[in-house]
PDB file of C-alpha atoms in Angstrom:
ATOM      1  CA  UNK K   1       0.001   0.301  -0.269  1.00 82.00           C
ATOM      2  CA  UNK K   2       1.501   3.242  -1.025  1.00 87.00           C
ATOM      3  CA  UNK K   3       0.437   6.729   0.136  1.00 93.00           C
ATOM      4  CA  UNK K   4       1.259  10.144  -1.507  1.00 96.00           C
ATOM      5  CA  UNK K   5       1.104  13.556  -0.012  1.00 96.00           C
ATOM      6  CA  UNK K   6       1.797  16.892  -1.848  1.00 97.00           C
ATOM      7  CA  UNK K   7       2.432  20.178  -0.183  1.00 98.00           C
ATOM      8  CA  UNK K   8       3.929  23.425  -1.337  1.00 98.00           C
ATOM      9  CA  UNK K   9       1.173  24.468  -3.660  1.00 98.00           C
ATOM     10  CA  UNK K  10       0.914  28.597  -2.820  1.00 98.00           C
ATOM     11  CA  UNK K  11      -0.217  31.505  -4.976  1.00 98.00           C
ATOM     12  CA  UNK K  12       2.583  33.612  -6.470  1.00 98.00           C
ATOM     13  CA  UNK K  13       3.187  36.315  -8.734  1.00 98.00           C
ATOM     14  CA  UNK K  14       4.216  35.797 -12.706  1.00 98.00           C
ATOM     15  CA  UNK K  15       8.023  35.314 -13.210  1.00 98.00           C
ATOM     16  CA  UNK K  16       8.564  33.612  -9.611  1.00 98.00           C
ATOM     17  CA  UNK K  17       9.217  30.424  -8.091  1.00 98.00           C
ATOM     18  CA  UNK K  18       7.490  27.406  -6.270  1.00 98.00           C
ATOM     19  CA  UNK K  19       8.428  23.816  -5.148  1.00 98.00           C
ATOM     20  CA  UNK K  20       6.190  21.263  -4.627  1.00 98.00           C
ATOM     21  CA  UNK K  21       6.780  18.069  -2.568  1.00 97.00           C
ATOM     22  CA  UNK K  22       5.206  14.755  -2.516  1.00 97.00           C
ATOM     23  CA  UNK K  23       5.813  12.712   0.876  1.00 94.00           C
ATOM     24  CA  UNK K  24       5.420   9.109   0.044  1.00 91.00           C
ATOM     25  CA  UNK K  25       5.023   5.578   2.557  1.00 89.00           C
ATOM     26  CA  UNK K  26       4.827   2.173   1.863  1.00 86.00           C
ATOM     27  CA  UNK K  27       6.049   0.143  -0.974  1.00 85.00           C
ATOM     28  CA  UNK K  28       8.715   1.508  -3.114  1.00 86.00           C
ATOM     29  CA  UNK K  29       7.724   2.492  -6.655  1.00 90.00           C
ATOM     30  CA  UNK K  30       9.163   2.640 -10.173  1.00 92.00           C
ATOM     31  CA  UNK K  31       7.938   5.936 -11.571  1.00 95.00           C
ATOM     32  CA  UNK K  32       6.533   8.687 -10.350  1.00 96.00           C
ATOM     33  CA  UNK K  33       5.299  12.105 -12.133  1.00 97.00           C
ATOM     34  CA  UNK K  34       3.628  15.314 -11.805  1.00 98.00           C
ATOM     35  CA  UNK K  35       0.243  15.682 -13.322  1.00 98.00           C
ATOM     36  CA  UNK K  36      -1.633  19.246 -13.111  1.00 98.00           C
ATOM     37  CA  UNK K  37      -5.270  20.081 -13.973  1.00 98.00           C
ATOM     38  CA  UNK K  38      -6.505  23.342 -14.589  1.00 97.00           C
ATOM     39  CA  UNK K  39     -10.009  24.752 -14.090  1.00 92.00           C
ATOM     40  CA  UNK K  40     -11.894  23.243 -17.385  1.00 94.00           C
ATOM     41  CA  UNK K  41      -9.416  21.368 -18.574  1.00 96.00           C
ATOM     42  CA  UNK K  42      -8.084  17.831 -18.875  1.00 96.00           C
ATOM     43  CA  UNK K  43      -5.636  16.647 -16.707  1.00 97.00           C
ATOM     44  CA  UNK K  44      -2.474  16.671 -18.107  1.00 97.00           C
ATOM     45  CA  UNK K  45       1.528  15.101 -17.720  1.00 97.00           C
ATOM     46  CA  UNK K  46       3.982  17.835 -16.561  1.00 98.00           C
ATOM     47  CA  UNK K  47       7.242  16.000 -15.479  1.00 98.00           C
ATOM     48  CA  UNK K  48       8.238  12.547 -14.738  1.00 97.00           C
ATOM     49  CA  UNK K  49      11.049  10.318 -13.337  1.00 96.00           C
ATOM     50  CA  UNK K  50      12.073   7.013 -13.081  1.00 94.00           C
ATOM     51  CA  UNK K  51      12.600   5.790  -9.329  1.00 91.00           C
ATOM     52  CA  UNK K  52      13.930   2.328  -9.275  1.00 88.00           C
ATOM     53  CA  UNK K  53      17.637   2.333  -7.969  1.00 86.00           C
ATOM     54  CA  UNK K  54      17.557  -1.179  -9.253  1.00 87.00           C
ATOM     55  CA  UNK K  55      17.337  -0.337 -12.858  1.00 86.00           C
ATOM     56  CA  UNK K  56      19.531   1.296 -15.542  1.00 89.00           C
ATOM     57  CA  UNK K  57      16.800   4.068 -16.095  1.00 89.00           C
ATOM     58  CA  UNK K  58      17.256   5.220 -12.772  1.00 90.00           C
ATOM     59  CA  UNK K  59      16.726   8.968 -12.740  1.00 91.00           C
ATOM     60  CA  UNK K  60      15.339   9.292 -16.177  1.00 94.00           C
ATOM     61  CA  UNK K  61      13.554  12.129 -16.444  1.00 96.00           C
ATOM     62  CA  UNK K  62      10.988  13.497 -19.007  1.00 97.00           C
ATOM     63  CA  UNK K  63       9.187  16.801 -18.772  1.00 97.00           C
ATOM     64  CA  UNK K  64       6.128  18.527 -20.299  1.00 97.00           C
ATOM     65  CA  UNK K  65       7.329  20.900 -23.375  1.00 97.00           C
ATOM     66  CA  UNK K  66       5.370  23.807 -22.011  1.00 97.00           C
ATOM     67  CA  UNK K  67       7.447  23.364 -18.649  1.00 98.00           C
ATOM     68  CA  UNK K  68      10.981  22.240 -20.318  1.00 97.00           C
ATOM     69  CA  UNK K  69      13.803  24.670 -18.520  1.00 97.00           C
ATOM     70  CA  UNK K  70      11.573  25.773 -16.175  1.00 98.00           C
ATOM     71  CA  UNK K  71      10.802  22.821 -14.068  1.00 98.00           C
ATOM     72  CA  UNK K  72      12.783  20.374 -12.392  1.00 98.00           C
ATOM     73  CA  UNK K  73      11.653  17.011 -11.155  1.00 98.00           C
ATOM     74  CA  UNK K  74      13.880  14.949  -8.454  1.00 96.00           C
ATOM     75  CA  UNK K  75      13.651  12.395  -5.964  1.00 93.00           C
ATOM     76  CA  UNK K  76      15.262  12.026  -2.498  1.00 88.00           C
ATOM     77  CA  UNK K  77      15.214   7.995  -2.162  1.00 67.00           C
ATOM     78  CA  UNK K  78      16.367   8.590   1.297  1.00 74.00           C
ATOM     79  CA  UNK K  79      13.499  10.613   2.550  1.00 58.00           C
ATOM     80  CA  UNK K  80      10.907   9.097   0.168  1.00 86.00           C
ATOM     81  CA  UNK K  81      10.573  12.725  -1.261  1.00 94.00           C
ATOM     82  CA  UNK K  82       9.679  13.649  -5.040  1.00 96.00           C
ATOM     83  CA  UNK K  83       9.962  17.562  -5.696  1.00 98.00           C
ATOM     84  CA  UNK K  84       9.011  19.902  -8.354  1.00 98.00           C
ATOM     85  CA  UNK K  85      10.981  23.062  -8.581  1.00 98.00           C
ATOM     86  CA  UNK K  86       9.044  25.402 -10.682  1.00 98.00           C
ATOM     87  CA  UNK K  87      10.593  28.420 -12.063  1.00 98.00           C
ATOM     88  CA  UNK K  88       8.979  31.587 -14.389  1.00 98.00           C
ATOM     89  CA  UNK K  89       5.875  30.802 -13.206  1.00 98.00           C
ATOM     90  CA  UNK K  90       2.971  31.939 -15.627  1.00 98.00           C
ATOM     91  CA  UNK K  91      -0.602  32.506 -15.212  1.00 97.00           C
ATOM     92  CA  UNK K  92      -1.292  29.320 -17.277  1.00 97.00           C
ATOM     93  CA  UNK K  93       0.534  26.999 -15.080  1.00 98.00           C
ATOM     94  CA  UNK K  94      -2.175  27.657 -13.021  1.00 98.00           C
ATOM     95  CA  UNK K  95      -3.917  24.490 -11.648  1.00 98.00           C
ATOM     96  CA  UNK K  96      -3.937  21.631  -9.337  1.00 98.00           C
ATOM     97  CA  UNK K  97      -0.645  20.063  -8.893  1.00 98.00           C
ATOM     98  CA  UNK K  98      -0.963  15.753  -8.775  1.00 98.00           C
ATOM     99  CA  UNK K  99       1.768  13.392  -7.220  1.00 98.00           C
ATOM    100  CA  UNK K 100       1.579  10.200  -9.285  1.00 97.00           C
ATOM    101  CA  UNK K 101       3.355   6.602  -8.947  1.00 96.00           C
ATOM    102  CA  UNK K 102       3.268   3.367 -10.535  1.00 95.00           C
ATOM    103  CA  UNK K 103       4.936  -0.040 -10.129  1.00 93.00           C
ATOM    104  CA  UNK K 104       5.086  -0.263 -13.700  1.00 89.00           C
ATOM    105  CA  UNK K 105       8.154   1.113 -15.695  1.00 87.00           C
ATOM    106  CA  UNK K 106       5.568   1.825 -18.500  1.00 87.00           C
ATOM    107  CA  UNK K 107       4.529   4.663 -16.731  1.00 89.00           C
ATOM    108  CA  UNK K 108       8.039   6.368 -17.510  1.00 91.00           C
ATOM    109  CA  UNK K 109       8.349   5.538 -21.285  1.00 91.00           C
ATOM    110  CA  UNK K 110       6.905   7.113 -24.192  1.00 90.00           C
ATOM    111  CA  UNK K 111       6.755  10.566 -25.547  1.00 90.00           C
ATOM    112  CA  UNK K 112       3.214  11.061 -23.924  1.00 93.00           C
ATOM    113  CA  UNK K 113       2.378  11.030 -20.115  1.00 95.00           C
ATOM    114  CA  UNK K 114      -0.229   8.002 -19.948  1.00 93.00           C
ATOM    115  CA  UNK K 115      -2.322   8.862 -17.009  1.00 94.00           C
ATOM    116  CA  UNK K 116      -3.943   5.493 -17.205  1.00 94.00           C
ATOM    117  CA  UNK K 117      -0.458   4.275 -16.443  1.00 95.00           C
ATOM    118  CA  UNK K 118      -0.185   5.591 -12.932  1.00 96.00           C
ATOM    119  CA  UNK K 119      -2.260   3.977 -10.130  1.00 95.00           C
ATOM    120  CA  UNK K 120      -1.883   6.040  -6.874  1.00 96.00           C
ATOM    121  CA  UNK K 121      -2.428   9.364  -6.923  1.00 97.00           C
ATOM    122  CA  UNK K 122      -2.268  12.146  -3.897  1.00 97.00           C
ATOM    123  CA  UNK K 123      -4.529  14.620  -3.417  1.00 97.00           C
ATOM    124  CA  UNK K 124      -3.541  17.218  -5.271  1.00 98.00           C
ATOM    125  CA  UNK K 125      -1.999  20.788  -4.165  1.00 98.00           C
ATOM    126  CA  UNK K 126      -3.298  24.329  -5.690  1.00 98.00           C
ATOM    127  CA  UNK K 127      -0.828  26.325  -7.771  1.00 98.00           C
ATOM    128  CA  UNK K 128      -2.186  29.658  -8.851  1.00 98.00           C
ATOM    129  CA  UNK K 129      -0.091  32.060 -10.503  1.00 98.00           C
ATOM    130  CA  UNK K 130      -1.602  35.838 -11.166  1.00 97.00           C
TER     131      UNK K 130
END
């Protein structure tokens, strides 16, 4: 059983920075990601990272084009914390941000972010950029 708890969401001004955290408890997963959902929009993938340290893909990251160069995903295995460092935030980054995890490596494969490949989700943390 794995539980994910996000934190760090806040209201910030455009151009500002924010760091989100996701603490996990329970079994170690293989792939973790951040998704976001803006009001009236579908949930979309933001960034993902391969967290299985026994695999050669360990540490491999992938970003949505809209956040490349601005967001950084990282994982502190010792602390079981997934982070999302966000810089140069824009109003279009306003959304509920969700942490997600999967025991399957397929979650971290391919160019697209497949929401259906992630079976473990947090409750979300709100980011508002104005």
